[in-house]
Amino acid sequence: MKLGCLNLTLLLISVHCLNYSWSENSQQQKVSALTVLEQTEENIEKKKEEVTVEDDLDPEDIEVFYPTNEWQIIKQGQAIPAGLHVRLNLETGKNEAKLPDDGDGKSGLKYWKQGSRHGMVNTDSESFTAEELKRALKLMKQEGNTETEEGHQEQVRKTFRPIKELMENFKAMNVVMETDMEVIDKLVSKFNSTSVTLEDKVAALHDLEYYVHQVDNAQHLTSTGGLQLVINALNATEPHIQEHAAFVLGSALSGNPKVQIEAIEAGALQKLLILLATDQPVAIKKKALFAVSSMLRHFPFAQQQFLKLGGLQVLGQLFQAKGMESLRIRVMTLLYDMVMEKKLIQEAQDNTVQHQEKCRQYDVVNLLPPMLEQDWCMLVPKLLTSTEHDTREKVLRTMNLMISSCRNEYRAMQGLISLLNTLRSEYEELAAEEQREGEQDGYFQGLLNSVNDIIKKLG
Ligand SMILES: *[C@@H]1O[C@H](CO)[C@@H](O)[C@H](O)[C@H]1NC(C)=O
Ligand SMILES: *[C@@H]1O[C@H](CO)[C@@H](O)[C@H](O)[C@H]1NC(C)=O
């Protein structure tokens, strides 16, 4: 829990910079990580001195930072020459700088760690872009998740005080620090406000989507009523709102059972299926399909509701609709994943009570019979004409999964056998090439095996 607090603080620093860069600058413009200092008049003075410092090297005037190849602490308000590598030491809350290493090849923002000390360094210049900060944020989240349990106590003890100092340090710099939850609350209230523009609302959803990947954040959104607002927005009159609402919902649902339960109880699945069934721009359908997938995965109750609500017919129509070709693979993959999910659960060797209960839940989800009834035997192989290996791989996988029920349809399909033979020749060549390069069970060999399997079963 304490470590969570630490991570939160790491995030805050970046979050502030992000907000700062978005509100004060255009997204493209670079923002110095140290510009927070410039907000006070005193620092504007310092900035001026920094410019003149080269002509006027008087040690009495200002304490000049003399950079070396080693990291050195930049004292409060100390001017530094441009072009140095600057990093924020999150343990001490101090900024440090050194001469840039030439020829290190890579540039950009990096998360660094030396023993228990860690922070961010920009190896590019003294400035960070919003994108770089976003990337750093992700790295830090990963870093937080991989901490070992034994290290925790020690880590917490070591970091607690410095973090407190860091907070004070930032307070002194007039930086408002917010927790993720506070940011989420603000975004929700911005979105819920009647006095903001459409662009602002879309921007609020856009930012919200970023936060709800975190399980705790999505649950906070749910418990504060924000998720309900997002679900309500699925049938807003503005397409951009609908699209972004579906995106937020999909990300919040992803791998988050608590949110899945709340969302289905709030009627999200019906609304999403309506978006998929009615005339909507492809951008909306794409995000709605993403949200439906997130809702259904590993949630047999939702899968059962999906069948009851006619979800399979909706997907069938979407699959065949003009202009929606780009969504076909996603539709097929969703169905494949659901069929496989049940199959894997049923085949697992597990006698625990939990597993028995899981099996019981999946027993009532019968996706394959209606799929056969609704012509999926004929629909899936149509995608095999794709020129992309990745697409073909998914189609072959799905065909293989359905083959025992679809054998007669496959056999009767015009041109399917000859297409399979063509693919076989193509993959024989590619697999041979792979083997010459020393790869025995490579990607193309796998595809070749799939094709051969199907041909054999049809024979
Ligand atoms: C949204 O605004 C309405 C009306 O002002 C308010 O009653 C409601 O509590 C707000 N919802 C959230 C989640 O902030
Ligand atoms: C959205 O649907 C709900 C019922 O599901 C309805 O009460 C609301 O008025 C609809 N909103 C719009 C903008 O159509």
mmCIF file of C-alpha atoms and ligand atoms in Angstrom, residues 188 192 224-226 229, ligand 1:
data_model
loop_
_atom_site.group_PDB
_atom_site.id
_atom_site.type_symbol
_atom_site.label_atom_id
_atom_site.label_comp_id
_atom_site.label_asym_id
_atom_site.label_seq_id
_atom_site.Cartn_x
_atom_site.Cartn_y
_atom_site.Cartn_z
ATOM 1 C CA VAL A 188 -15.415 13.455 -14.810
ATOM 2 C CA ASN A 192 -20.343 16.243 -16.747
ATOM 3 C CA THR A 224 -18.000 7.578 -8.020
ATOM 4 C CA GLY A 225 -20.670 7.341 -10.709
ATOM 5 C CA GLY A 226 -18.337 8.302 -13.520
ATOM 6 C CA LEU A 229 -21.928 8.856 -17.118
HETATM 7 C C1 LIG B 1 -23.305 15.137 -13.042
HETATM 8 O O1 LIG B 1 -24.062 16.318 -12.948
HETATM 9 C C2 LIG B 1 -25.317 16.139 -12.356
HETATM 10 C C3 LIG B 1 -26.107 17.462 -12.471
HETATM 11 O O2 LIG B 1 -25.291 18.542 -12.172
HETATM 12 C C4 LIG B 1 -25.135 15.712 -10.906
HETATM 13 O O3 LIG B 1 -26.394 15.526 -10.267
HETATM 14 C C5 LIG B 1 -24.375 14.409 -10.886
HETATM 15 O O4 LIG B 1 -24.095 13.994 -9.550
HETATM 16 C C6 LIG B 1 -23.057 14.541 -11.651
HETATM 17 N N1 LIG B 1 -22.476 13.222 -11.754
HETATM 18 C C7 LIG B 1 -21.205 12.965 -11.464
HETATM 19 C C8 LIG B 1 -20.769 11.559 -11.556
HETATM 20 O O5 LIG B 1 -20.426 13.820 -11.143
#
